Tab-separated table of C-alpha atoms in Angstrom:
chain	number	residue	atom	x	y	z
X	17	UNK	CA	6.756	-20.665	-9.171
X	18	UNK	CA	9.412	-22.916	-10.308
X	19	UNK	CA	12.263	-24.888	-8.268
X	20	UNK	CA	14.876	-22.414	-9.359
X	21	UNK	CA	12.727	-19.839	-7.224
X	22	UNK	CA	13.092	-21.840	-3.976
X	23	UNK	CA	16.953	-20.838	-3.664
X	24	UNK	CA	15.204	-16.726	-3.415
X	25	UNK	CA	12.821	-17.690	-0.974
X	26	UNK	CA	14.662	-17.783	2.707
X	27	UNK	CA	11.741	-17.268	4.611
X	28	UNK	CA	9.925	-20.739	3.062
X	29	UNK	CA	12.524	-22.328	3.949
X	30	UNK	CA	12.221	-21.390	7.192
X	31	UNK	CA	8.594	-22.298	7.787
X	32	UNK	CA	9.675	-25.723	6.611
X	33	UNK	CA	12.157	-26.306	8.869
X	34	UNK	CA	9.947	-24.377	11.593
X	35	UNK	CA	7.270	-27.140	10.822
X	36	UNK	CA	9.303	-30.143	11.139
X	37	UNK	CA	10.803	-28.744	13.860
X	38	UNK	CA	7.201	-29.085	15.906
X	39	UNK	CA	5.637	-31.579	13.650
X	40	UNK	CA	8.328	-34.195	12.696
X	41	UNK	CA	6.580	-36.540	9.964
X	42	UNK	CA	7.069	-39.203	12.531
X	43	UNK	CA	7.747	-38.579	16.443
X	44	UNK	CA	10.389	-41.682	16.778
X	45	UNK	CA	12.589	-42.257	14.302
X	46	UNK	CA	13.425	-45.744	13.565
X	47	UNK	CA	14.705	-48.002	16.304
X	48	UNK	CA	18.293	-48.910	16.843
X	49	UNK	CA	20.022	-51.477	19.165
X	50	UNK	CA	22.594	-50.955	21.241
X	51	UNK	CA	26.308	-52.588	20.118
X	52	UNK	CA	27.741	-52.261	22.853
X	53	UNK	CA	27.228	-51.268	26.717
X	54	UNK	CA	27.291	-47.380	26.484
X	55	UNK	CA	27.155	-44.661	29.449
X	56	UNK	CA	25.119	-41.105	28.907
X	57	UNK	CA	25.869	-39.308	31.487
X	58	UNK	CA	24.657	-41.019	34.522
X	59	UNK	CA	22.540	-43.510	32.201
X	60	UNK	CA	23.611	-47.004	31.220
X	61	UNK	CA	22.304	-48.441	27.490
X	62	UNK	CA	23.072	-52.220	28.014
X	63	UNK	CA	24.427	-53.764	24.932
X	64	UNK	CA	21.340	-55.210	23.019
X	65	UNK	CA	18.764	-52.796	23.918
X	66	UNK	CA	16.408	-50.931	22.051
X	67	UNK	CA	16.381	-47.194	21.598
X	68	UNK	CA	14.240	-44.764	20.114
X	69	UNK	CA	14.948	-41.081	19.229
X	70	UNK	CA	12.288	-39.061	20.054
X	71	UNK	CA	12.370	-36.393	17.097
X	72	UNK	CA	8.980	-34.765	18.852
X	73	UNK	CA	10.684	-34.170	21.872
X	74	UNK	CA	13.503	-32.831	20.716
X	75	UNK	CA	11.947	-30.408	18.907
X	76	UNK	CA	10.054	-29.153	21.693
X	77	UNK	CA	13.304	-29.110	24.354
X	78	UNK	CA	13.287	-25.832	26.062
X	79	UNK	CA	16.977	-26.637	26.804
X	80	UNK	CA	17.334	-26.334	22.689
X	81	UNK	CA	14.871	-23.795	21.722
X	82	UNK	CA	13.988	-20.727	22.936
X	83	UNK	CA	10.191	-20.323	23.368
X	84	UNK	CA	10.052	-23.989	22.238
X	85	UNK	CA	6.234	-24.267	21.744
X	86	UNK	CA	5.984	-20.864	20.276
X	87	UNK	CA	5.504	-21.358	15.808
X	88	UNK	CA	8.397	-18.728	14.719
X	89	UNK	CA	10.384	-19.670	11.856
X	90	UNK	CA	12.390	-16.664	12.195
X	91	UNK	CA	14.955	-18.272	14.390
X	92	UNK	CA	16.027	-20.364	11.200
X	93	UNK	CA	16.474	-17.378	9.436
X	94	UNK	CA	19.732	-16.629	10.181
X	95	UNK	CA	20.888	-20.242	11.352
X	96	UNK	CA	22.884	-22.509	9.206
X	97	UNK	CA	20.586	-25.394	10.868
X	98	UNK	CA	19.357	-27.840	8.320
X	99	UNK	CA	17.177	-31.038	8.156
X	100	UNK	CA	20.150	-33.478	7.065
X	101	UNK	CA	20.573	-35.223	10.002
X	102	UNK	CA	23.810	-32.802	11.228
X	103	UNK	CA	22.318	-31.107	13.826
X	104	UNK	CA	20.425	-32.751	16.140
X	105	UNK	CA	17.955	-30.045	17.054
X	106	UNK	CA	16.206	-30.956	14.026
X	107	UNK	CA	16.074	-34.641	12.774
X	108	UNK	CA	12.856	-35.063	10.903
X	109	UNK	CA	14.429	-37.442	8.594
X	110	UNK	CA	16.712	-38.831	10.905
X	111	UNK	CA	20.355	-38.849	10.372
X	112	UNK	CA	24.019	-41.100	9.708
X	113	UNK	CA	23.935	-43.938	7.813
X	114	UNK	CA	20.113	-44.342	8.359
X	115	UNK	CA	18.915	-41.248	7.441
X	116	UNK	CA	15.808	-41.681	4.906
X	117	UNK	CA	16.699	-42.054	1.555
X	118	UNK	CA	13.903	-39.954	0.020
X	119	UNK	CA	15.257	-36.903	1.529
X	120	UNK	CA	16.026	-34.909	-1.290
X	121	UNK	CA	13.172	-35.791	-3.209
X	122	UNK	CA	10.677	-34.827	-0.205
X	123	UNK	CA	12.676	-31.484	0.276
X	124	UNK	CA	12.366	-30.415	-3.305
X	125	UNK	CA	8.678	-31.132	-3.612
X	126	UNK	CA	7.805	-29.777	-0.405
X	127	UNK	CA	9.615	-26.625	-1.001
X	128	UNK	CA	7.936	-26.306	-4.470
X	129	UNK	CA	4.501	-27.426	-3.664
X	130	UNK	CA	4.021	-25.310	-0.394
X	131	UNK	CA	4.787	-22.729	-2.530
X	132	UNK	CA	2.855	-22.706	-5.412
X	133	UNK	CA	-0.109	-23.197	-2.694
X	134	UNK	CA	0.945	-20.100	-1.207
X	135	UNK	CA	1.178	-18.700	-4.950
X	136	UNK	CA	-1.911	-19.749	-6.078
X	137	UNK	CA	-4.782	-19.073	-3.279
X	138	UNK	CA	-5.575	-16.210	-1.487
X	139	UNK	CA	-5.655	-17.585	2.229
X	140	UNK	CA	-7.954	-16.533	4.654
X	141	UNK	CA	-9.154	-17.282	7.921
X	142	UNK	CA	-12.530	-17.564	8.791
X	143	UNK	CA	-15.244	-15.189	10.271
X	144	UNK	CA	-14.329	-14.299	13.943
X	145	UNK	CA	-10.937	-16.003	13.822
X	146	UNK	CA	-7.993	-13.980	14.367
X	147	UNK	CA	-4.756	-15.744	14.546
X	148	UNK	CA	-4.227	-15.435	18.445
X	149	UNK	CA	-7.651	-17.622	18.338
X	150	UNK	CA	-6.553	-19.927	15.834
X	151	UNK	CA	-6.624	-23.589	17.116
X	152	UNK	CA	-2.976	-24.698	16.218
X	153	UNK	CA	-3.472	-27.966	18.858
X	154	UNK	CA	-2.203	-31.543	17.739
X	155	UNK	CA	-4.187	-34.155	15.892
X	156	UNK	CA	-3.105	-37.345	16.087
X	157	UNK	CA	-3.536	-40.081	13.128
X	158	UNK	CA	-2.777	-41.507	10.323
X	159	UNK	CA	-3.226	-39.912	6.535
């Protein structure tokens, strides 16, 4: 597989997406403070205070997604959605004038290494697992 192929391959592109999507690389994004006194809908952000963007949350919003905990990259499929910080239903990388700088770098080597994995093993599951039985819960930590 080369990175040429990556424009032919939709459907890798939408497991990406689909995995950030539920498994941001980090669950807040960077903190920002508040300029200036600023009213969301019945919510006041003084001027000076902290917030954090909860990327896991977001990507988990039943109000957003449909079947929000469900693992289907399909529904990227035919959605101009992308991870550049434009729609904010999926902010991995965060987005503006903050968004991470190695974006384009991480998106071309993820692309191209997921799928020469893909390419180059035959995957399997193990003896007795099927994938309804497949344990798919979060792990917490540091790598």
């Amino acid at each position: 597989m080369e990175e040429s192929d990556v424009a032919r391959l939709p459907y890798l592109k939408a497991v990406v997406k689909e995995t950030f999507r539920l498994h941001p690389t980090v669950p807040l994004l960077l903190p920002r403070k508040a300029r200036a006194d600023v009213v969301i809908e019945s919510f006041i952000v003084p001027k000076g205070a902290q917030v954090l963007v909860n990327a896991w949350a977001i990507g988990r919003d039943p109000n957003v997604w449909e079947e929000p905990d469900i693992f289907h990259p399909e529904r990227f499929m035919e959605s101009e959605m992308d991870v550049k910080g434009r729609d904010f239903g999926l902010i991995p990388f965060g987005g503006g004038r903050r968004i991470c700088p190695g974006l384009p770098l991480a998106m071309r080597m993820l692309h191209l290494m997921l799928g020469r994995l893909i390419q180059s093993f035959d995957w399997k599951l193990e003896d007795g697992v099927t994938p309804e039985t497949l344990d798919m819960g979060d792990s917490y930590g540091l790598v």
